[in-house]
Coordinates of C-alpha atoms and ligand atoms in Angstrom, one line a residue:
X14 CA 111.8 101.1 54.7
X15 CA 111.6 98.2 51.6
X16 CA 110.1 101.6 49.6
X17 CA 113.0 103.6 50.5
X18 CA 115.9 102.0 49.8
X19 CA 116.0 100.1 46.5
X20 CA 119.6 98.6 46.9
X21 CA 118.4 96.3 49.5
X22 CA 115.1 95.5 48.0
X23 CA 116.3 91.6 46.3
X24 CA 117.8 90.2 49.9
X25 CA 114.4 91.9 51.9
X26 CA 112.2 90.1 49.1
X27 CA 114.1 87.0 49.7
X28 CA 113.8 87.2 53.4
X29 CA 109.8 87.7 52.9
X30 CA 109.9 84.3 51.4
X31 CA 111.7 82.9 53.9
X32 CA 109.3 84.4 56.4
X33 CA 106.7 83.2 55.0
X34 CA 107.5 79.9 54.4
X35 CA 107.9 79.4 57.9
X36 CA 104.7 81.3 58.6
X37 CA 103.1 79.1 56.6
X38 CA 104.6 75.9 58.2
X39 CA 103.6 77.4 61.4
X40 CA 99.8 77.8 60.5
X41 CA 99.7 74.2 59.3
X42 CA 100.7 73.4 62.9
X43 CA 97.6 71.5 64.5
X44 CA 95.9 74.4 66.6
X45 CA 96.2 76.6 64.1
X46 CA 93.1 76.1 62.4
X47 CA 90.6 75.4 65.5
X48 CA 88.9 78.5 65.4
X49 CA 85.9 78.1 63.6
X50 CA 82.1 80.3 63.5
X51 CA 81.4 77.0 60.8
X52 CA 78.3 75.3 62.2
X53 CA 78.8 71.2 62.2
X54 CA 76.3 69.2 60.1
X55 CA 74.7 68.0 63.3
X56 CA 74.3 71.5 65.0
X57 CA 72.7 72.4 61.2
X58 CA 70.2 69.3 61.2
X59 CA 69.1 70.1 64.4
X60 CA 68.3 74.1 64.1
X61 CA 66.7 73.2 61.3
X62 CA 64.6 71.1 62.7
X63 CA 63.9 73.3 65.9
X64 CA 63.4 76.1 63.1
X65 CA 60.8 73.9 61.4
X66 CA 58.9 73.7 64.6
X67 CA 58.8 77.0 65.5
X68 CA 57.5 77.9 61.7
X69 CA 54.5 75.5 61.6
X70 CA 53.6 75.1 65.1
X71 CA 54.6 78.4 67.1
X72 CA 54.7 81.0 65.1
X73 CA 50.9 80.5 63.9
X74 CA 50.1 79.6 67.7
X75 CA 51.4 83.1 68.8
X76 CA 49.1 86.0 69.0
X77 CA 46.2 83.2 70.4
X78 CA 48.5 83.2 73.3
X79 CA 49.8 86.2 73.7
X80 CA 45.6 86.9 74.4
X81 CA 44.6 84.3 75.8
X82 CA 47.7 84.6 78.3
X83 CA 48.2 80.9 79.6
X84 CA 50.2 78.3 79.2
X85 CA 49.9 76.7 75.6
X86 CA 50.1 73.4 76.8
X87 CA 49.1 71.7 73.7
X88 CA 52.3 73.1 71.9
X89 CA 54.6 71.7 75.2
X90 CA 52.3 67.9 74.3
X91 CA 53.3 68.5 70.3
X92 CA 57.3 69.3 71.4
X93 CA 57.5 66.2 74.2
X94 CA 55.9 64.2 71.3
X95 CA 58.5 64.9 68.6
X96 CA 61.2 64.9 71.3
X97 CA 61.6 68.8 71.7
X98 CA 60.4 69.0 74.8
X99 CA 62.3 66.5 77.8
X100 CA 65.0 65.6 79.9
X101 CA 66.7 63.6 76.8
X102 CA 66.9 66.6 74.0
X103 CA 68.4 69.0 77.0
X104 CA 71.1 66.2 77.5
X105 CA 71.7 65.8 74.0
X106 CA 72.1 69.9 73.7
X107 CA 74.1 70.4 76.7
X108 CA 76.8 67.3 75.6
X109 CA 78.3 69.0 72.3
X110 CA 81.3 70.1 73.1
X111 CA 81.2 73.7 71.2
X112 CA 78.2 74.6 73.2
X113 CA 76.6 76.0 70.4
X114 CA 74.2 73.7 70.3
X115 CA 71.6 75.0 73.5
X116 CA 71.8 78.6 72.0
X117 CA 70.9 77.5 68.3
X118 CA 68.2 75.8 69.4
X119 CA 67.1 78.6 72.1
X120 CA 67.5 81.5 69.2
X121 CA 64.9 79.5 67.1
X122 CA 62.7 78.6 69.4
X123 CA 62.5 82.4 70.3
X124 CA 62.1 83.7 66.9
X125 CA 59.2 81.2 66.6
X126 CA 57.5 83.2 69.6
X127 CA 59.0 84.4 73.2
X128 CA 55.9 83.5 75.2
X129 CA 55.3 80.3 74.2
X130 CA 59.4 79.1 73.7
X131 CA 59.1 80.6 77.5
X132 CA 56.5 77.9 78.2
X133 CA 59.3 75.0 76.7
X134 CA 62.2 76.7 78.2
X135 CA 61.3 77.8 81.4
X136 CA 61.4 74.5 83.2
X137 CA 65.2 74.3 82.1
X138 CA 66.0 76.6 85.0
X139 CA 65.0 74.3 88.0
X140 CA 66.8 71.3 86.1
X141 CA 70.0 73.1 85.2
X142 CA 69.9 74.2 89.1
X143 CA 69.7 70.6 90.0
X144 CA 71.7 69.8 87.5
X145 CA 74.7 72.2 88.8
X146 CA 73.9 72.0 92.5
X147 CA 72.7 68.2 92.8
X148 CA 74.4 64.9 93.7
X149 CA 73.8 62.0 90.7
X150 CA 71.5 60.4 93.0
X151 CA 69.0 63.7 92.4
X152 CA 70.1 64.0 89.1
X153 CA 68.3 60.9 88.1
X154 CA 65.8 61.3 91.3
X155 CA 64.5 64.5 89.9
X156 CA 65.7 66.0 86.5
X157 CA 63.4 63.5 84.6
X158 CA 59.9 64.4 86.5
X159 CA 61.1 68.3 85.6
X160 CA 59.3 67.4 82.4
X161 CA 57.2 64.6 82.8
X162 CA 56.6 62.2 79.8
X163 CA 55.1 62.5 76.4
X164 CA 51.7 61.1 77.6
X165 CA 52.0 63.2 80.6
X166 CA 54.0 66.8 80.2
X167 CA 54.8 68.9 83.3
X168 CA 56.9 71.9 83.8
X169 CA 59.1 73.2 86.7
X170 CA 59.8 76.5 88.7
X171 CA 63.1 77.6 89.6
X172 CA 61.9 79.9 92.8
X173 CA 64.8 82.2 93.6
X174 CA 63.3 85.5 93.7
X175 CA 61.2 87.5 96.5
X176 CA 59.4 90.8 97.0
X177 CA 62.4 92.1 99.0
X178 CA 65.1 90.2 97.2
X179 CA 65.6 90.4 93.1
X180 CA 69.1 91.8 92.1
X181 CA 69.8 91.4 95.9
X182 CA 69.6 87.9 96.5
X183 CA 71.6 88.2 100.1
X184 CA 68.4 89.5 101.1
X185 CA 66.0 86.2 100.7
X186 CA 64.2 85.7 103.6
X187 CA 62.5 82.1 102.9
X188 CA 63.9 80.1 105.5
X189 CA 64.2 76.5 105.7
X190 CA 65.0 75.0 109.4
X191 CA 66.1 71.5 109.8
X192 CA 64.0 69.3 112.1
X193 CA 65.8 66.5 113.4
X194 CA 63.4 64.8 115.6
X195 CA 62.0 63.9 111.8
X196 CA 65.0 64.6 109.6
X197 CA 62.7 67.0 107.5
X198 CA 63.3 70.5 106.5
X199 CA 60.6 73.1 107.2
X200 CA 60.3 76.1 104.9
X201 CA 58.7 79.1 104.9
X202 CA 58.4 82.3 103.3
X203 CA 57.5 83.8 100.2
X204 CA 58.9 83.8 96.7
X205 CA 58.4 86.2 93.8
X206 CA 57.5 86.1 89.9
X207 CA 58.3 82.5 89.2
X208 CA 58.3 81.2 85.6
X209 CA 55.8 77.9 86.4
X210 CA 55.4 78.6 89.7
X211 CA 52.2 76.9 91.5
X212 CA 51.4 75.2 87.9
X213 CA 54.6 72.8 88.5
X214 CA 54.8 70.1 90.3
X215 CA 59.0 70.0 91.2
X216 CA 59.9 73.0 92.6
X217 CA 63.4 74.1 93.1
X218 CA 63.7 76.9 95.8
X219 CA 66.6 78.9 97.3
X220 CA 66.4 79.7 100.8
X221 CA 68.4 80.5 103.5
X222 CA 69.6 78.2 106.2
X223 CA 71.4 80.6 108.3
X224 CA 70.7 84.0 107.6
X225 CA 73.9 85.2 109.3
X226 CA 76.0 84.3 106.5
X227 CA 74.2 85.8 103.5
X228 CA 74.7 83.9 100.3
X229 CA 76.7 81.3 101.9
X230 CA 74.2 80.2 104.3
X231 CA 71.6 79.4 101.2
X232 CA 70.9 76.6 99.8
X233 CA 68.4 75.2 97.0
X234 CA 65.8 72.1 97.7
X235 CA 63.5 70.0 95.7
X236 CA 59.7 70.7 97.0
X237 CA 57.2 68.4 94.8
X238 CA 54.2 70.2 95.2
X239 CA 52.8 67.0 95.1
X240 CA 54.3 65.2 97.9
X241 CA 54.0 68.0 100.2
X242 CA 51.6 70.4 102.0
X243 CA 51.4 74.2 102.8
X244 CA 52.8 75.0 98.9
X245 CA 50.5 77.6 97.2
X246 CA 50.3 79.6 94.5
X247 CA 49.8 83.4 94.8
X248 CA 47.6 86.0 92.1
X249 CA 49.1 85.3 88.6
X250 CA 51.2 87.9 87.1
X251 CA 49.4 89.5 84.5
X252 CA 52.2 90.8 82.4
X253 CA 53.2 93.6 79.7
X254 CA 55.3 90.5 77.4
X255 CA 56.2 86.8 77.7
X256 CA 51.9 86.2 78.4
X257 CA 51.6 82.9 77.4
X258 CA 54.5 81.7 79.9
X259 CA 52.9 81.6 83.7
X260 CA 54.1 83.9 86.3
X261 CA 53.1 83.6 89.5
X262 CA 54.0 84.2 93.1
X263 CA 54.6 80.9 95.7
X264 CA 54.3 81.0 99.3
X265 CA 55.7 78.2 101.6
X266 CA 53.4 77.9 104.8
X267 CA 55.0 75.1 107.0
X268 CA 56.4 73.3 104.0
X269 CA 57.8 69.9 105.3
X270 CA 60.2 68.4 102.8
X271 CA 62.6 65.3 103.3
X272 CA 66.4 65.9 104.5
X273 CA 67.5 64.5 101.6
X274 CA 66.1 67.1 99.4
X275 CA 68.4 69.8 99.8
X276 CA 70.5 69.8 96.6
X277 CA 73.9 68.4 97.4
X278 CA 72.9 66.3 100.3
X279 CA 73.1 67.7 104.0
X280 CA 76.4 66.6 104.4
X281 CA 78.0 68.6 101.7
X282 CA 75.6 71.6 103.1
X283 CA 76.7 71.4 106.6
X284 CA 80.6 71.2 105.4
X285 CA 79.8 73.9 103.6
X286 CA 78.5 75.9 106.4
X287 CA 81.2 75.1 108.7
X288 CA 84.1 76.8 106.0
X289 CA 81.7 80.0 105.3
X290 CA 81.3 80.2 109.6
X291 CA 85.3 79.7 109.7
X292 CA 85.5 82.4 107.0
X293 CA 83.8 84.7 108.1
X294 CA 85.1 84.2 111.8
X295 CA 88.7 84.4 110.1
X296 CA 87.2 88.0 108.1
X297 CA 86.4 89.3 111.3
X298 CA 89.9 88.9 112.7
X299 CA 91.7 90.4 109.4
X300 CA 91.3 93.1 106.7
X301 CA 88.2 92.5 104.3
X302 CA 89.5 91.6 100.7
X303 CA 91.6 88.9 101.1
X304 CA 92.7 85.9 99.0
X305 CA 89.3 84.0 100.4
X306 CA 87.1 87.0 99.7
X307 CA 88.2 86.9 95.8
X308 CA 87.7 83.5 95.8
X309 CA 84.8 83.0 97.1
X310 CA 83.1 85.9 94.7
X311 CA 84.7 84.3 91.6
X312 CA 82.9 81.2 92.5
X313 CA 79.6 82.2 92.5
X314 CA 80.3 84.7 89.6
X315 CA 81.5 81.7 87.3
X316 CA 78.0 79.6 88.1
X317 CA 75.9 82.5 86.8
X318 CA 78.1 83.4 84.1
X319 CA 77.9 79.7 82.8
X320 CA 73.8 80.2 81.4
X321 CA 73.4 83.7 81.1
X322 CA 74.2 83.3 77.0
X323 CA 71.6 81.0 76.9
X324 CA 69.2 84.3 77.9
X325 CA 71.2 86.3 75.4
X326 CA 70.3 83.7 72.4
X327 CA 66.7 84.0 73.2
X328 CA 66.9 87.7 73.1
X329 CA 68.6 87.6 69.5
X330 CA 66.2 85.0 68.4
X331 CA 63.4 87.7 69.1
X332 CA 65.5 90.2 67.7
X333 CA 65.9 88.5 64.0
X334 CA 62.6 87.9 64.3
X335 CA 61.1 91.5 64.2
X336 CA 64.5 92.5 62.2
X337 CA 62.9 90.0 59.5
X338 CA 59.6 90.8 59.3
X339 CA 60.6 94.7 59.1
X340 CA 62.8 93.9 56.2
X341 CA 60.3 92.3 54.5
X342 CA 58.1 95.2 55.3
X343 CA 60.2 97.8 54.0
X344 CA 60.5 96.1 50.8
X345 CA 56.6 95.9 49.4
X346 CA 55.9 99.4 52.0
X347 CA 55.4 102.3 49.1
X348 CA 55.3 106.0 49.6
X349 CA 56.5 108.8 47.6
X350 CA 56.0 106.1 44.8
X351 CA 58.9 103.7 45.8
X352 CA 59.2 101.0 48.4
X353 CA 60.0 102.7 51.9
X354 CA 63.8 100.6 52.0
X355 CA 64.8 102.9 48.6
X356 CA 65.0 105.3 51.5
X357 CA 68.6 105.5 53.2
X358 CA 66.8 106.7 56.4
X359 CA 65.4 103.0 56.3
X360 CA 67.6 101.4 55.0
X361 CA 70.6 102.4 57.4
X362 CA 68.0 101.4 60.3
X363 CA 67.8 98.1 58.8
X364 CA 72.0 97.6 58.3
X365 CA 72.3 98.6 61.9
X366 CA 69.6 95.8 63.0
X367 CA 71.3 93.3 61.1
X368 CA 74.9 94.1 62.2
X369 CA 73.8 94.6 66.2
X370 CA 72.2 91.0 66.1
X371 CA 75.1 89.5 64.3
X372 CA 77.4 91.3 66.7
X373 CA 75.3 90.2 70.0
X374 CA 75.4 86.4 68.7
X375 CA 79.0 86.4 67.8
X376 CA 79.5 87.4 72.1
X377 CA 76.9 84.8 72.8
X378 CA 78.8 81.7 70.7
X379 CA 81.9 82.8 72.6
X380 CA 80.3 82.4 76.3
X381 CA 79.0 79.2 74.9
X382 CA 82.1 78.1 73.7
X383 CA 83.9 79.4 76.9
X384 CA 80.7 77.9 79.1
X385 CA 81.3 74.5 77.5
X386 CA 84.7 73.7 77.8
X387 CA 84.8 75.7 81.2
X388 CA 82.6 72.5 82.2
X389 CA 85.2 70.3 81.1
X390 CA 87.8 72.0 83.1
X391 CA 89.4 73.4 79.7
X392 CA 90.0 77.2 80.0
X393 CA 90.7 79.3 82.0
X394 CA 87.7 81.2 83.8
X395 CA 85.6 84.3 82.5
X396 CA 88.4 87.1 82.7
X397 CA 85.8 89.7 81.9
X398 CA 82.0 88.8 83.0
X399 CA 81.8 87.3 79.3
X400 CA 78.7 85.8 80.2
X401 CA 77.1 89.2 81.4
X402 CA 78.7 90.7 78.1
X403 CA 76.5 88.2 76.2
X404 CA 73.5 88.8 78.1
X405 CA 73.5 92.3 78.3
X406 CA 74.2 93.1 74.5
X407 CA 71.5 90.7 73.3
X408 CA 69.2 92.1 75.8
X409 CA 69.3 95.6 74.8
X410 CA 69.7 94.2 70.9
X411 CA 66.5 92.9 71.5
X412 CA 64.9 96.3 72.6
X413 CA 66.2 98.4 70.3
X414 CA 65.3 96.3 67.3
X415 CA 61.9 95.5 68.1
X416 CA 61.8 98.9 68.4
X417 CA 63.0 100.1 65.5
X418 CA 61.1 97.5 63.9
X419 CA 57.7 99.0 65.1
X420 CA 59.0 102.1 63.5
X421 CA 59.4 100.8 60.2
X422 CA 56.1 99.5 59.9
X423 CA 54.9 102.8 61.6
X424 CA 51.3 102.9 62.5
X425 CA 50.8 99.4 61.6
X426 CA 53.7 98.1 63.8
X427 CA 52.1 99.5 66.2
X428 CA 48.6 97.5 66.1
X429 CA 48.4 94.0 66.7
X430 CA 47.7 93.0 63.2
X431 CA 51.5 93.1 62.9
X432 CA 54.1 90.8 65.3
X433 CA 56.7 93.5 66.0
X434 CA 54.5 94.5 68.9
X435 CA 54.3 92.1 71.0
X436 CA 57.9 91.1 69.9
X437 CA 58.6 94.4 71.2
X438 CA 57.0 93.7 74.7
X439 CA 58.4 90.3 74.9
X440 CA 62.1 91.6 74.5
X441 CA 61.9 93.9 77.3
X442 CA 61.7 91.3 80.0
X443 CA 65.7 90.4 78.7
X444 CA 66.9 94.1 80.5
X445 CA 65.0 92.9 83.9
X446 CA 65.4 89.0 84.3
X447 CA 67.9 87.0 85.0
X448 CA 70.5 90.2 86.2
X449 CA 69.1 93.3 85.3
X450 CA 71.3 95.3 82.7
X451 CA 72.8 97.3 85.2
X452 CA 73.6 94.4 87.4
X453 CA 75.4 92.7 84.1
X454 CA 77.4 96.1 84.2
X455 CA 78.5 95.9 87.7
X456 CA 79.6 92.2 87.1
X457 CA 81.8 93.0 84.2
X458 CA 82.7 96.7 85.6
X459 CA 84.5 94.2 88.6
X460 CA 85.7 91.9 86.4
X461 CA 87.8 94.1 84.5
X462 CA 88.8 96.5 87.2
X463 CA 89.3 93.9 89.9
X464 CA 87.4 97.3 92.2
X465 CA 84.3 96.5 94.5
X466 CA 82.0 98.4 92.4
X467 CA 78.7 99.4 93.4
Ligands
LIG20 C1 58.5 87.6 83.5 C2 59.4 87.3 84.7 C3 59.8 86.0 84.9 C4 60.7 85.8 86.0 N1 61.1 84.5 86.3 C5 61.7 84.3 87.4 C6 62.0 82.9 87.9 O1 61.6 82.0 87.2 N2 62.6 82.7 89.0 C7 63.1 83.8 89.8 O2 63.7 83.5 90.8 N3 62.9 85.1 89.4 C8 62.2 85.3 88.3 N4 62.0 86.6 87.9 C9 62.4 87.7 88.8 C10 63.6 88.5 88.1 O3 64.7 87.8 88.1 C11 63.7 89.8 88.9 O4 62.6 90.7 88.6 C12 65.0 90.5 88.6 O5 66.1 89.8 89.1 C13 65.1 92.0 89.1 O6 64.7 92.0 90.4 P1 63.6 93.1 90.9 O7 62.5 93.0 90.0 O8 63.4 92.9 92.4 O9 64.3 94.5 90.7 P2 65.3 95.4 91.7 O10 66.3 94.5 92.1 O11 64.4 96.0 92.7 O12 65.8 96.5 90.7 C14 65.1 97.6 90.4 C15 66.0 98.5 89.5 O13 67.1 98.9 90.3 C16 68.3 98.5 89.7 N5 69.3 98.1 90.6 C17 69.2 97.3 91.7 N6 70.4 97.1 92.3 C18 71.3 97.9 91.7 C19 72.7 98.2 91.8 N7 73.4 97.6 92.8 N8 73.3 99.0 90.9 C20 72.6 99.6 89.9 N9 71.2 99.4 89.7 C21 70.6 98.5 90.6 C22 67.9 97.3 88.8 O14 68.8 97.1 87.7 C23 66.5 97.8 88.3 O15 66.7 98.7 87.2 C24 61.1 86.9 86.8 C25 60.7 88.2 86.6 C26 59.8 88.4 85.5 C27 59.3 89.8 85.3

């Protein structure tokens, strides 16, 4: 229209001005300029730092092991002793109020190696899970000995999984009874693939309390391997990636554990129980989908939705690490009498890497940032399984680019002289852990249709 009719042209210009003018008074509103993908001196110092570690102490550790397939507990001693590792850098993480922080950290420690930053990270699950589902009584009781000290390291297991029950976790059959002649909990039952389980001493372990009301009748407990008997570990895993982080299954054989152990209190749990009998009572009487039925699935949805970026960053920190060495690959590689990237067929591969990972960590940042200030009561919830978004992109990043990686180093990516190997087989595990791709899918397919999706 301004093109087309040159008469009016002067007053339109004017009224551009004026337009902008007040656009521009607008923007310098405050809120206007919040939105930020600028890292904060702080969150640099500390990457850095973390990025340091994983250069001169994990990377060279790696491949020793990857073979040797244990825990590298010398590198957890070397990160407790510079403060890595413990109960006070995970605080310090978790309180900046961007949430960027955690995943920074988690991407380097994964580009430094999977298996080992497994070993460092893996206790993190059974203290966030106390951390989310405990009183501050347990809190202070328990978070602390998830690590141990400097002097004295430990790790924890976070025992959710069973034979029968992986995506399905209705179907856990580990019981726990309550015994009130002694006000102890009894447990039995078996769990499946724990990250640290047998080797730790606090384990935290979902069971069921009354099996009648599927995920509502669970709960989680503290068992201390140490203050208890009848805890043992099964046959070790012995794994295609992730090897130097311990897998193992953990039976519960007449486990006695204190009342007060159940995360929560028994109180809170047996409150808890009454509303999820009423409910379902109340379900039974009227049509399934209600008001309480959407609630109650949000709920639960919002908990796992709160970490599952932290999975996604570790992914991408395994993806730039393959992405990296195959750049630098393709750039001293000659055939045909020029280095192999001169090649658009490499090259391209390469762009692609670099844009996927930059694309996986931009939805990771954003469930951070949504994660953090979701804690502080801030936004509103996930509308669209952001969290699963996260976790499912970097995931399958990951593959694909340890994948493609192999390929550009060709036969030699595929010995292990070269890293992109075992990157390759550590990246898988992030399709399978922690919601399976598909079951990130069905989360976010039910987010944004609002449908019961199966
Ligand atoms: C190295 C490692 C470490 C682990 N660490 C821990 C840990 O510390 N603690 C813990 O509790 N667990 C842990 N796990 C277990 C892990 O979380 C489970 O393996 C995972 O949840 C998948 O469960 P599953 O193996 O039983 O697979 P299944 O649930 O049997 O799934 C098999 C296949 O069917 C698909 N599938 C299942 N249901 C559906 C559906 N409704 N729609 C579409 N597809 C579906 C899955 O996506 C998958 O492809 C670990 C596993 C490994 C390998």
């Amino acid at each position: 229209m301004l093109m087309t009719d040159p008469k009016s042209a002067p007053a339109l210009s004017a009224d551009v001005m004026t337009l902008a003018g007040e656009l521009g008074a607008e923007r310098s509103k405050p809120g206007w300029s919040t939105f930020s993908l600028a890292i904060n001196d702080d969150q640099r110092e500390i990457r850095d730092w973390t990025h340091a570690f994983a250069a001169d102490v994990i990377r060279p550790a790696a491949s020793e092991w990857d073979e040797r397939e244990e825990t590298p507990w010398p590198i957890i001693q070397e990160a407790a002793k510079i403060g890595l590792y413990g109960l006070d850098m995970n605080v310090n993480l978790f309180v900046d109020p961007t949430g960027l922080l955690m995943p920074l950290v988690h991407e380097e420690l994964f580009w430094g190696d999977a298996g080992i930053a497994m070993s460092l990270k893996g206790t993190g699950l059974a203290s966030s899970a106390i951390f989310s589902n405990g009183t501050p009584e347990q809190w202070s009781q328990w978070m602390g000995r998830c690590y141990g000290t400097p002097d004295d390291v430990r790790v924890a297991a976070f025992c959710s999984s069973e034979p029968g029950a992986g995506s399905d976790v209705s179907a856990i059959r580990t019981r726990a009874t309550y015994d009130s002649v002694t006000n102890e909990w009894v447990m039995n039952g078996q769990k499946a693939w724990a990250t640290n389980g047998g080797i730790a001493d606090i384990h935290v372990v979902v069971a069921t309390v009354d099996p009648s009301l599927g995920t509502k009748g669970q709960a989680a407990f503290v068992v201390p391997k140490s203050e208890v008997r009848g805890l043992e570990m099964g046959t070790k895993l012995r794994k295609h990636g992730l090897r130097a982080s311990h897998t193992a299954d953990v039976f519960f054989d007449n486990v006695r554990i204190p009342a007060e152990n159940v995360l929560g209190g028994k109180e809170k749990l047996d409150a808890r129980l009454a509303r999820a009998r009423e409910a379902a009572g109340q379900r039974a009487r009227v049509p399934a989908g209600g008001a309480a039925g959407q609630q109650g699935r949000n709920a639960s949805m919002a908990t796992f939705e709160m970490t599952r970026h932290l999975v996604g960053a570790q992914a991408i920190g395994i993806a730039r690490a393959a992405y990296e060495v195959a750049l630098e690959y393709a750039k001293t590689r000659e055939q045909f009498g020029r280095p192999i990237i001169d090649n658009q067929g490499i090259a391209f591969k390469l762009a692609d890497m670099a844009v996927e990972i930059d694309a996986a960590r931009l939805l990771v940042w954003r469930a951070a940032n949504m994660s953090s200030a979701l804690m502080r009561g801030e936004t509103p919830d996930y509308q669209h399984g952001e969290g699963s978004m996260a976790k499912l992109k970097a995931g399958e990043v990951a593959v694909k680019v340890t994948e493609e990686a192999i390929q550009i180093l060709g036969g030699n990516g595929y010995t292990r002289e070269y890293p992109v190997e075992r990157m390759h087989r550590d990246a898988k595990i992030y399709t399978i852990f922690e919601g399976t791709s598909e079951i990130q899918r069905l989360v976010i397919a039910r987010a944004i249709s609002g449908m019961r999706i199966r």
